[in-house]
Amino acid sequence: MPTANPSTSPLRQRFRPLWWLAISYVLIGALTRIVLLYMSGNGVPHNPLYWGYAFGVGLGYDLIVFVFLAWLLLLYLWLVPQRLYVSRAGQWAMYVGGAVMLFGLLFVAASELVFWAEFGTRFNFIAVDYLVYTTEVIGNIRESYPLGTWISLLAIATLVVVWLSRSGLQARDSGTRFAQRSKVVLVWLVVTVVLAVGVKGTFKDRTDNTYVNELSGNGVFEFFAAFRSSHLDYSRFYRTLPDDEAFKRVRELVKTPEATYVSSDPHDLTREIRHAGPEKHLNVVLISVESLSADFLSEFSNKRGNITPNLDALIDQSMFFDNLYANGTRTVRGLEALSLSVPPTPGDSIVKAHNNENLFSAANVFNDRGYQSDFVYGGYGYFDNMNYFFAHNGYRAVDRNDIGKGETIHHENVWGVADEDLYTLALKQMDEAQAQGKPFFLHIMTTSNHRPFTVPANRVPQKNGTREAAVAYTDWSIADFIKRARAKPYFDDTVFVITADHCASSAGRSSVPINRYHIPLWIYSPKHIQPQRVSRQMAQVDIIPTVMGLLNFSYRSRFFGADIFQLEPGRERAFPATYEKLGYLHGDVLTVLEPQRKLEQVKPNFDNGDAVPNTPVDQGQVDDATAYYQVAASLFKHGQLVKRPDDNTPVQPAAPAPASSTH
């Protein structure tokens, strides 16, 4: 039995292991920041003021989290009777418990390094979101990293540290009473409540560098803060306008020359889109490619080598859009933009939200024209609620389960089958629709350009398991898909729309680094689409309305997006956002709406994502941004994005423009 030091009070002896835990956690936090600072590279300038801020404020957050994390140890120190506590069994309980806690803290720190490498941030809403899908997430980690080796190294480090610092875990108590110990716990409880109520993760965001702000935080604190904000009610947390003013402004913003409102109701966005002449009921194949950043293309000065030769060549054969911006940084945001044509709502994507059935979608417009609309995914579509969302919004959901046991699969990983096998599945759906005499609208979602970046053998020269190999394989498989489709009788009457769900990285020094939202778009149909370059600023929500315009569709719409060829020059805008920072890009000004009704307006650098404040603030753009996001959130919240019975009312084409006469 350890001998108590007579110069130390019994209460200090009893609670001394809390100091061991505090020192261990602070050192782990500091070491984590050092590694993350190194990983940030040029993201954090060599400025001692930045470093001092990151480590000073970070220490504060680490101590706050320690107060929360220490509760399990505190309860043990409080409740265990003195005789049992200082016994041999009690001492071993302290050693083993300390080792378990330390291993957990080191494991979380290592996880943060992996998360930062992927997303350039501490734990956030993405980490919370991934907890729901443990099979895919754990499988992804196992296939991407030497998990067994890492766990073994962490275990060894844990045992070494516990052995070297074992004096801090010695179970000493020369005579405390339960009432005395209870006073300590009561004070700890008061401090915990004050910190939980009074401290927010946003308190650290005081510098102009997002990397520094992230380094100043604590991953555990950020995780639980993101968990609390997973369902952000726009009207409660963000800047708002009076409802009537917001809807009036949006009605003006979404109005285009070929559109006419069907109602004088100021809260109704339903418009009749009219084009002159007959509709073209061509097949449409929309491919949203996982993480296809624009800067992977040679066209945009890719520095990874020639990894997209086929897509680069396709530029001159297509209508190519080079100034397009994604809605967000997650696949579900891209799917939401491409299927519903709405700005992103804060917190959860509509794809994953409750009450997301029977919404007005792209499939509704196609289905009214006799199309077969399919969402085709190479993985299991329960992930991110994709199958449920699409199956309840006009699409037929087709996924990995629809590949028969005897069918060839060239490669698969935790996310799904290789892209070439996904395209084989898509061709099967296209063939079936053709056999039934139906035109088809397919939305294909790829997975191969996602960590662990494993692809079939002998397809690309790049090293398997690298981003370069995954992008090169993405390029190869799209070319192979088009080659195979070209042999089909319906190829000449098919429009291929190729874009990205989001970029490969979301990290940057500004809150919404605009270069991390830049994605490409090809519209390819040799018999029907004249190749050209379109350099007008464009939003991801504009893709479907633009495609429908090229097909000459006349239809009822409540899309927030616009046919870019109908939108007057100067009215272009985009909606780059995170799960809580809502961006509105118009021209060279980016307005960002944040919780607590905060506002940031900057002039972004489109090449590197940096930004400088826009002064003075353009209040008109602030109000436009507010109106767009407020109205979109309000319509979904109150069930007004649903498809209505009269949405399939036939819309008569516009009268042809009179022929110009010459004298």
XYZ file of C-alpha atoms in Angstrom:
663
model
C 0.000 0.000 0.000
C 1.499 3.407 -0.954
C 2.551 5.573 1.928
C 0.916 8.982 2.146
C 3.081 12.087 2.198
C 2.300 13.770 5.528
C 2.976 17.233 4.074
C 0.097 16.859 1.580
C -3.519 17.191 2.662
C -5.630 14.030 2.302
C -7.940 15.799 -0.173
C -5.027 16.753 -2.433
C -3.685 13.229 -2.204
C -7.042 11.787 -3.262
C -7.539 14.077 -6.267
C -3.907 14.174 -7.424
C -4.618 11.903 -10.470
C -6.669 14.774 -11.912
C -3.405 16.691 -12.280
C -1.916 13.711 -14.114
C -4.849 13.691 -16.531
C -4.765 17.476 -17.002
C -1.039 17.564 -17.773
C -1.331 14.578 -20.114
C -4.237 16.131 -22.008
C -2.604 19.555 -22.323
C 0.605 18.005 -23.658
C -1.333 15.878 -26.152
C -3.239 18.985 -27.263
C -0.037 20.976 -27.759
C 1.629 18.132 -29.667
C -1.465 17.763 -31.853
C -1.349 21.478 -32.720
C 2.328 21.284 -33.594
C 1.664 18.457 -36.042
C -1.422 20.177 -37.478
C 0.538 23.401 -37.874
C 3.152 21.495 -39.862
C 0.422 19.847 -41.953
C -1.064 23.284 -42.718
C 2.042 24.192 -44.710
C 1.666 27.622 -46.281
C -1.840 27.898 -44.878
C -0.439 29.527 -41.733
C 2.152 32.279 -42.378
C 5.335 32.235 -40.275
C 3.961 34.797 -37.883
C 4.602 34.438 -34.113
C 1.350 36.281 -33.412
C -0.610 33.577 -35.269
C 1.279 30.828 -33.466
C 0.837 32.477 -30.077
C -2.888 32.880 -30.705
C -3.333 29.279 -31.828
C -1.490 27.770 -28.876
C -2.714 30.262 -26.265
C -6.404 30.099 -27.139
C -6.014 26.391 -27.842
C -4.708 25.838 -24.311
C -7.849 27.486 -22.988
C -10.107 25.176 -24.993
C -8.050 22.140 -23.960
C -8.505 23.023 -20.282
C -12.239 23.482 -20.824
C -12.526 20.070 -22.466
C -10.445 18.570 -19.664
C -13.106 19.717 -17.198
C -15.675 17.733 -19.188
C -13.522 14.678 -19.858
C -12.345 14.365 -16.253
C -15.809 13.516 -14.943
C -15.372 9.747 -15.164
C -12.151 9.899 -13.161
C -13.673 12.464 -10.793
C -16.618 10.199 -10.027
C -14.258 7.323 -9.249
C -12.154 9.490 -6.928
C -15.313 10.742 -5.232
C -17.274 7.547 -4.726
C -14.739 4.793 -4.016
C -14.269 4.268 -0.233
C -10.822 5.060 1.181
C -9.952 1.465 2.127
C -10.720 0.122 -1.340
C -9.123 3.101 -3.052
C -5.693 2.658 -1.420
C -5.693 -1.154 -1.659
C -3.567 -3.059 -4.161
C -6.677 -3.639 -6.305
C -7.498 0.061 -6.104
C -3.985 0.972 -7.222
C -4.164 -1.353 -10.218
C -7.572 0.077 -11.056
C -5.920 3.511 -11.241
C -3.125 2.257 -13.498
C -5.462 0.395 -15.831
C -8.011 3.213 -15.855
C -5.291 5.755 -16.542
C -3.967 3.639 -19.421
C -7.446 3.312 -20.943
C -8.050 7.070 -20.700
C -4.640 7.915 -22.132
C -5.052 5.479 -25.027
C -8.438 7.020 -25.804
C -6.969 10.534 -25.819
C -4.103 9.484 -28.092
C -6.506 7.680 -30.414
C -8.675 10.814 -30.699
C -5.568 12.907 -31.404
C -4.456 10.504 -34.144
C -7.976 10.572 -35.594
C -7.802 14.354 -35.717
C -4.626 14.174 -37.785
C -6.358 11.890 -40.287
C -9.432 14.126 -40.368
C -7.305 17.232 -40.894
C -5.419 15.570 -43.746
C -8.737 14.872 -45.472
C -10.719 18.030 -44.684
C -8.250 20.668 -43.442
C -10.211 21.254 -40.228
C -10.764 19.960 -36.706
C -13.703 17.627 -36.137
C -16.886 19.216 -37.436
C -20.322 18.307 -38.759
C -18.783 15.823 -41.193
C -17.369 13.814 -38.291
C -20.768 13.818 -36.603
C -22.421 12.785 -39.841
C -20.025 9.904 -40.391
C -20.814 8.340 -37.014
C -24.133 7.170 -38.450
C -22.385 5.106 -41.133
C -19.816 3.148 -39.157
C -19.508 0.350 -41.743
C -18.399 2.677 -44.536
C -16.323 4.971 -42.350
C -14.456 2.246 -40.470
C -14.047 0.313 -43.707
C -12.657 3.406 -45.411
C -10.141 3.918 -42.611
C -9.114 0.245 -42.655
C -8.624 0.283 -46.428
C -6.810 3.638 -46.420
C -4.444 3.371 -43.457
C -2.405 0.691 -41.599
C -4.851 0.726 -38.706
C -3.396 -2.305 -36.916
C 0.084 -0.817 -36.889
C -1.188 2.528 -35.669
C -3.199 1.000 -32.818
C -0.198 -1.082 -31.764
C 2.043 1.999 -31.707
C -0.537 3.938 -29.701
C -0.802 1.063 -27.214
C 2.984 0.937 -26.796
C 3.139 4.715 -26.342
C 0.366 4.483 -23.755
C 2.166 1.838 -21.709
C 5.456 3.765 -21.825
C 3.866 7.030 -20.712
C 1.867 5.395 -17.907
C 4.995 3.624 -16.647
C 7.092 6.802 -16.696
C 4.374 8.903 -15.044
C 3.006 6.250 -12.689
C 3.699 8.373 -9.634
C 0.934 10.707 -10.789
C -1.516 7.813 -10.628
C -0.601 6.576 -7.165
C -3.688 5.979 -5.046
C -3.093 8.004 -1.883
C -5.582 9.047 0.768
C -4.574 9.464 4.397
C -8.092 10.122 5.564
C -10.686 11.991 3.478
C -14.373 11.983 4.282
C -17.151 11.608 1.740
C -18.557 15.051 2.588
C -15.166 16.649 1.917
C -14.887 14.956 -1.445
C -18.447 15.980 -2.288
C -17.522 19.667 -1.990
C -14.891 19.214 -4.709
C -17.399 17.499 -6.963
C -19.973 20.229 -6.361
C -17.506 22.946 -7.352
C -16.528 20.897 -10.418
C -20.197 20.588 -11.363
C -20.736 24.343 -11.133
C -17.666 25.019 -13.269
C -18.827 22.422 -15.818
C -22.269 23.978 -16.153
C -20.844 27.495 -16.499
C -18.424 26.386 -19.211
C -21.055 24.344 -21.056
C -23.464 27.260 -21.142
C -21.037 30.135 -21.516
C -18.352 28.948 -23.956
C -18.977 28.485 -27.669
C -16.744 27.126 -30.380
C -17.024 30.389 -32.307
C -15.260 32.370 -29.563
C -11.933 31.345 -31.065
C -12.714 32.686 -34.546
C -11.053 36.062 -34.148
C -8.299 36.027 -36.775
C -8.467 36.494 -40.536
C -6.972 33.036 -41.123
C -9.296 30.030 -40.944
C -6.425 27.606 -40.354
C -5.343 29.587 -37.282
C -8.907 29.660 -35.982
C -9.168 25.905 -36.424
C -5.831 25.284 -34.712
C -7.056 27.392 -31.797
C -9.926 25.029 -31.184
C -10.179 21.581 -29.675
C -11.403 18.623 -31.717
C -13.568 17.140 -28.977
C -15.177 20.510 -28.237
C -15.763 21.147 -31.945
C -17.299 17.701 -32.378
C -19.954 18.252 -29.737
C -20.552 21.818 -30.907
C -21.194 20.445 -34.403
C -23.488 17.783 -32.950
C -25.589 20.492 -31.306
C -25.760 22.468 -34.565
C -26.657 19.561 -36.867
C -30.201 20.937 -37.121
C -29.873 24.685 -37.522
C -33.132 26.559 -37.833
C -32.384 29.399 -40.233
C -34.796 31.918 -38.760
C -33.426 31.334 -35.267
C -29.703 31.499 -35.969
C -29.208 33.627 -39.098
C -29.811 37.130 -40.300
C -33.374 37.576 -41.579
C -35.559 40.051 -43.431
C -39.294 40.518 -42.928
C -40.887 37.522 -44.662
C -42.789 39.566 -47.219
C -39.670 41.498 -48.164
C -37.591 38.300 -48.457
C -40.131 36.589 -50.744
C -40.587 39.725 -52.844
C -36.845 39.960 -53.345
C -36.525 36.271 -54.269
C -39.385 36.520 -56.776
C -37.376 39.212 -58.526
C -34.118 37.284 -58.255
C -35.402 34.018 -59.779
C -37.473 35.664 -62.513
C -36.070 35.246 -66.034
C -37.344 36.521 -69.399
C -38.861 33.182 -70.447
C -40.697 32.750 -67.114
C -44.106 33.985 -65.961
C -45.518 33.683 -62.450
C -48.742 31.667 -62.323
C -50.005 33.425 -59.200
C -50.001 36.851 -57.614
C -49.401 35.187 -54.237
C -46.175 36.891 -53.082
C -45.001 33.665 -51.394
C -45.458 31.443 -54.462
C -42.406 30.957 -56.681
C -44.183 28.788 -59.282
C -43.336 29.985 -62.781
C -44.234 28.801 -66.249
C -41.085 28.424 -68.324
C -41.862 28.847 -72.016
C -39.648 28.163 -74.988
C -40.616 28.581 -78.596
C -41.025 25.450 -80.689
C -41.312 21.747 -79.925
C -39.536 20.061 -77.029
C -36.593 17.732 -77.648
C -37.251 14.562 -75.693
C -33.629 13.459 -75.783
C -32.178 11.051 -73.263
C -30.196 12.742 -70.494
C -27.372 11.095 -68.563
C -26.199 13.249 -65.660
C -22.942 12.077 -64.104
C -21.995 13.660 -60.787
C -18.381 12.648 -60.311
C -17.064 12.234 -56.796
C -14.661 15.083 -55.854
C -13.826 16.225 -59.397
C -12.185 19.569 -58.703
C -11.713 21.834 -61.697
C -7.989 22.091 -60.955
C -7.495 18.396 -61.744
C -7.839 19.357 -65.410
C -4.935 20.548 -67.521
C -7.277 23.333 -68.599
C -6.933 24.832 -65.116
C -3.166 24.396 -64.701
C -3.244 21.039 -62.949
C 0.120 20.378 -61.295
C -0.348 16.630 -60.773
C 0.632 15.643 -64.303
C -1.527 14.727 -67.261
C -4.177 12.741 -65.376
C -7.322 13.772 -67.314
C -6.423 13.457 -71.016
C -9.901 12.264 -72.030
C -11.804 14.924 -70.146
C -9.396 17.558 -71.428
C -10.054 16.397 -74.992
C -13.807 16.379 -74.359
C -13.736 20.128 -73.684
C -13.457 20.986 -77.374
C -16.234 18.523 -78.258
C -18.728 19.805 -75.696
C -20.496 22.821 -74.384
C -17.994 23.428 -71.587
C -18.640 25.661 -68.582
C -15.456 26.874 -66.893
C -16.819 29.189 -64.201
C -19.131 26.908 -62.208
C -19.315 26.700 -58.401
C -20.605 23.868 -56.227
C -23.170 24.293 -53.470
C -21.083 22.639 -50.781
C -18.341 20.281 -49.703
C -20.327 17.054 -49.323
C -21.874 14.663 -51.839
C -25.370 15.214 -50.427
C -25.071 18.933 -51.162
C -24.283 18.210 -54.786
C -27.154 15.740 -55.044
C -29.498 18.284 -53.466
C -28.456 20.996 -55.924
C -28.733 18.722 -58.958
C -32.077 17.161 -58.068
C -33.940 20.030 -56.375
C -32.131 23.158 -57.633
C -32.235 24.860 -54.231
C -29.634 26.749 -52.175
C -28.249 24.656 -49.305
C -30.090 24.764 -45.990
C -27.945 25.082 -42.828
C -27.137 21.912 -40.891
C -28.441 18.741 -42.477
C -28.867 18.498 -46.230
C -32.429 18.051 -47.435
C -31.306 14.639 -48.724
C -30.929 13.556 -45.098
C -33.602 15.680 -43.437
C -36.970 14.537 -42.169
C -40.052 15.221 -44.300
C -38.064 15.278 -47.533
C -40.545 13.221 -49.581
C -42.483 14.241 -52.706
C -40.508 17.409 -53.332
C -40.527 19.226 -56.658
C -37.538 17.661 -58.403
C -35.854 17.377 -61.767
C -37.298 13.876 -62.122
C -40.829 15.272 -61.854
C -40.324 17.382 -64.965
C -38.840 14.482 -66.922
C -41.447 12.000 -65.701
C -44.262 14.247 -66.911
C -42.796 13.737 -70.386
C -42.787 9.954 -70.191
C -39.151 9.542 -69.133
C -37.806 6.774 -66.931
C -35.837 8.601 -64.200
C -33.199 6.615 -62.313
C -30.628 7.424 -59.656
C -27.774 4.962 -60.122
C -25.133 4.522 -57.423
C -22.272 2.027 -57.205
C -22.416 1.631 -53.438
C -25.240 0.831 -51.067
C -27.703 3.673 -51.288
C -28.727 3.606 -47.646
C -25.568 5.650 -47.111
C -26.458 9.325 -46.620
C -30.129 8.359 -47.076
C -29.686 8.496 -50.862
C -31.977 5.621 -51.836
C -34.799 6.842 -49.616
C -34.537 10.410 -50.849
C -34.454 9.607 -54.555
C -37.050 6.835 -54.364
C -39.464 9.279 -52.725
C -38.831 12.125 -55.151
C -39.597 10.758 -58.587
C -36.579 8.533 -59.221
C -36.098 4.807 -59.259
C -33.180 4.071 -56.908
C -30.640 1.620 -58.367
C -27.538 0.631 -56.386
C -24.994 -2.100 -55.621
C -27.823 -4.484 -54.709
C -28.994 -4.440 -58.340
C -25.776 -6.030 -59.609
C -26.424 -9.756 -59.919
C -24.196 -12.326 -58.244
C -22.898 -13.681 -61.529
C -22.098 -10.290 -63.055
C -18.508 -9.139 -63.472
C -17.107 -6.737 -60.899
C -13.628 -5.557 -61.799
C -12.978 -4.004 -58.400
C -14.789 -2.774 -55.323
C -13.946 -1.192 -51.998
C -15.961 -0.069 -49.015
C -17.663 2.710 -51.016
C -18.865 0.524 -53.860
C -17.946 -1.022 -57.184
C -15.453 0.530 -59.580
C -16.807 3.244 -61.852
C -16.627 1.029 -64.939
C -18.912 -1.480 -63.206
C -21.227 1.338 -62.167
C -21.446 2.436 -65.809
C -22.242 -1.133 -66.812
C -25.134 -1.014 -64.362
C -26.210 2.341 -65.826
C -26.102 0.999 -69.389
C -28.362 -1.824 -68.289
C -30.968 0.700 -67.093
C -30.601 2.670 -70.322
C -31.097 -0.476 -72.414
C -34.222 -1.404 -70.452
C -35.770 2.035 -70.923
C -34.957 1.926 -74.625
C -36.574 -1.523 -74.921
C -39.726 -0.115 -73.325
C -39.790 2.758 -75.809
C -39.112 5.359 -73.099
C -36.617 8.196 -73.088
C -34.490 8.074 -69.959
C -33.041 10.491 -67.411
C -30.231 8.914 -65.428
C -28.412 10.557 -62.535
C -25.237 8.534 -61.951
C -23.183 9.093 -58.782
C -19.614 7.753 -58.887
C -17.397 6.662 -55.979
C -13.935 5.706 -57.278
C -12.408 9.168 -56.760
C -12.708 8.779 -52.991
C -10.242 7.559 -50.437
C -8.911 4.810 -50.323
C -8.490 5.600 -54.078
C -8.203 1.947 -55.077
C -9.011 1.153 -58.721
C -8.933 -1.902 -61.016
C -5.516 -3.141 -62.051
C -3.974 -2.241 -65.417
C -6.239 0.731 -66.093
C -3.942 3.664 -65.335
C -0.172 3.991 -64.846
C -0.417 5.941 -61.592
C 0.230 4.171 -58.289
C -2.899 2.496 -56.952
C -4.211 4.024 -53.743
C -3.274 7.596 -54.676
C -5.484 10.516 -55.594
C -3.708 10.736 -58.953
C -4.647 7.145 -59.766
C -8.259 7.745 -58.760
C -8.594 10.873 -60.916
C -6.875 9.186 -63.859
C -9.221 6.211 -63.489
C -12.218 8.543 -63.303
C -11.057 10.021 -66.597
C -10.500 6.600 -68.187
C -13.836 5.175 -67.047
C -15.851 8.127 -68.367
C -14.168 7.772 -71.752
C -14.832 4.028 -71.687
C -18.497 4.642 -70.785
C -18.989 7.053 -73.674
C -17.232 4.605 -76.002
C -19.576 1.802 -74.960
C -22.630 4.077 -75.156
C -21.608 5.137 -78.665
C -22.318 1.587 -79.836
C -25.931 1.833 -78.618
C -28.781 2.793 -80.949
C -29.817 5.619 -78.623
C -26.393 7.319 -78.446
C -27.133 9.981 -81.057
C -30.200 11.081 -79.098
C -28.506 11.177 -75.701
C -27.121 14.218 -73.877
C -24.282 13.525 -71.447
C -23.989 16.034 -68.605
C -20.755 15.566 -66.641
C -19.966 17.564 -63.516
C -18.803 17.109 -59.900
C -20.662 16.747 -56.640
C -18.022 18.912 -54.924
C -14.277 19.530 -54.901
C -11.637 17.184 -53.539
C -10.652 19.553 -50.727
C -12.497 22.177 -48.714
C -9.570 23.629 -46.783
C -8.388 27.189 -47.135
C -7.299 30.257 -45.224
C -10.648 32.034 -45.631
C -13.962 30.886 -44.167
C -15.309 29.903 -47.598
C -12.263 29.445 -49.896
C -13.872 29.945 -53.295
C -11.257 27.949 -55.224
C -12.430 24.877 -53.295
C -15.870 25.137 -54.919
C -14.763 25.481 -58.554
C -16.016 22.483 -60.545
C -16.231 21.748 -64.299
C -19.265 20.990 -66.472
C -19.478 19.303 -69.861
C -22.710 18.977 -71.870
C -21.873 16.558 -74.657
C -24.131 15.421 -77.474
C -22.404 15.487 -80.872
C -25.658 15.455 -82.848
C -27.486 18.084 -80.817
C -25.122 20.314 -78.796
C -22.782 22.691 -80.586
C -19.366 22.776 -78.875
C -18.616 26.112 -77.228
C -16.971 27.624 -74.175
C -19.227 29.292 -71.610
C -17.344 31.470 -69.124
C -20.240 33.104 -67.328
C -20.370 32.613 -63.574
C -22.748 29.758 -62.817
C -24.192 27.922 -59.820
C -24.600 24.176 -59.426
C -28.351 24.813 -59.039
C -28.376 26.223 -62.600
C -27.329 22.968 -64.271
C -30.718 21.251 -64.524
C -32.634 24.397 -65.620
C -29.946 24.992 -68.262
C -30.206 21.419 -69.561
C -33.988 21.727 -69.711
C -33.577 24.956 -71.633
C -31.328 23.222 -74.163
C -34.081 20.600 -74.541
C -36.571 23.396 -75.181
C -38.804 22.239 -72.327
C -41.839 24.359 -71.453
C -42.837 23.481 -67.890
C -43.841 24.698 -64.460
C -40.923 25.358 -62.124
C -40.117 26.312 -58.561
C -36.396 25.836 -59.038
C -34.118 28.481 -57.570
C -31.676 27.884 -60.413
C -31.904 29.490 -63.834
C -31.177 28.600 -67.429
C -27.863 30.405 -67.774
C -28.688 31.301 -71.381
C -31.853 33.080 -70.269
C -30.348 34.866 -67.278
C -29.382 38.400 -68.220
C -25.633 39.172 -67.951
C -24.768 40.615 -64.567
C -27.334 38.556 -62.650
C -25.188 35.440 -62.244
C -24.672 34.124 -58.690
C -23.666 30.967 -56.855
C -24.188 29.443 -53.400
C -20.894 28.052 -52.023
C -21.529 26.957 -48.443
C -20.455 24.757 -45.555
C -22.922 23.156 -43.174
C -23.200 26.452 -41.255
C -21.520 29.168 -43.340
C -23.851 30.145 -46.181
C -22.103 31.824 -49.090
C -23.533 33.998 -51.841
C -21.169 34.729 -54.726
C -22.121 37.529 -57.087
C -19.478 38.830 -59.443
C -16.318 39.385 -57.433
C -18.051 39.705 -54.047
C -18.715 36.829 -51.641
C -21.194 37.335 -48.811
C -21.148 34.752 -46.014
C -23.998 34.402 -43.518
C -23.123 32.721 -40.220
C -24.934 31.633 -37.022
C -25.528 34.231 -34.314
C -26.630 36.448 -37.223
C -23.018 37.191 -38.117
C -22.022 38.476 -41.512
C -18.853 38.545 -43.565
C -18.427 40.105 -46.992
C -15.177 39.717 -48.916
C -13.554 39.958 -52.299
C -12.258 36.427 -52.900
C -9.120 35.451 -54.757
C -10.428 32.933 -57.285
C -6.988 31.330 -57.719
C -5.950 30.581 -54.133
C -9.144 31.099 -52.132
C -7.825 33.925 -49.968
C -10.091 36.896 -49.349
C -9.962 40.522 -48.246
C -12.844 42.442 -46.667
C -15.184 44.207 -49.061
C -15.493 47.792 -47.898
C -17.906 49.346 -47.735
C -20.284 46.401 -47.384
C -22.683 46.045 -50.313
C -25.983 45.975 -48.434
C -27.946 44.993 -51.528
C -25.949 41.778 -51.856
C -26.342 41.089 -48.132
C -30.114 41.354 -48.508
C -30.092 39.169 -51.635
C -28.084 36.476 -49.856
C -30.366 36.658 -46.845
C -33.494 36.453 -48.977
C -32.304 33.422 -50.959
C -31.344 31.362 -47.916
C -34.223 32.524 -45.733
C -36.860 31.705 -48.345
C -35.338 28.326 -49.261
C -35.192 27.293 -45.602
C -38.691 28.591 -44.911
C -40.243 26.778 -47.882
C -38.711 23.456 -46.871
C -39.537 23.896 -43.181
C -43.194 24.588 -43.939
C -43.600 21.841 -46.527
C -43.871 24.198 -49.502
C -41.178 22.610 -51.666
C -43.466 19.654 -52.339
C -44.755 18.716 -55.762
C -48.298 19.978 -56.244
C -51.004 18.300 -58.339
C -51.040 21.200 -60.808
C -47.260 21.148 -61.323
C -47.754 18.768 -64.249
C -50.121 21.188 -65.982
C -48.997 21.345 -69.629
C -47.370 24.652 -70.521
C -47.871 25.916 -74.033
C -44.691 26.897 -75.891
C -43.978 30.552 -76.440
C -44.925 32.031 -79.766
C -42.004 32.082 -82.194
C -40.267 35.418 -82.445
C -41.351 37.282 -85.576
C -38.927 36.990 -88.439
C -36.982 40.172 -89.025
C -37.733 41.839 -92.327
C -35.358 43.671 -94.600
C -36.161 46.516 -96.920
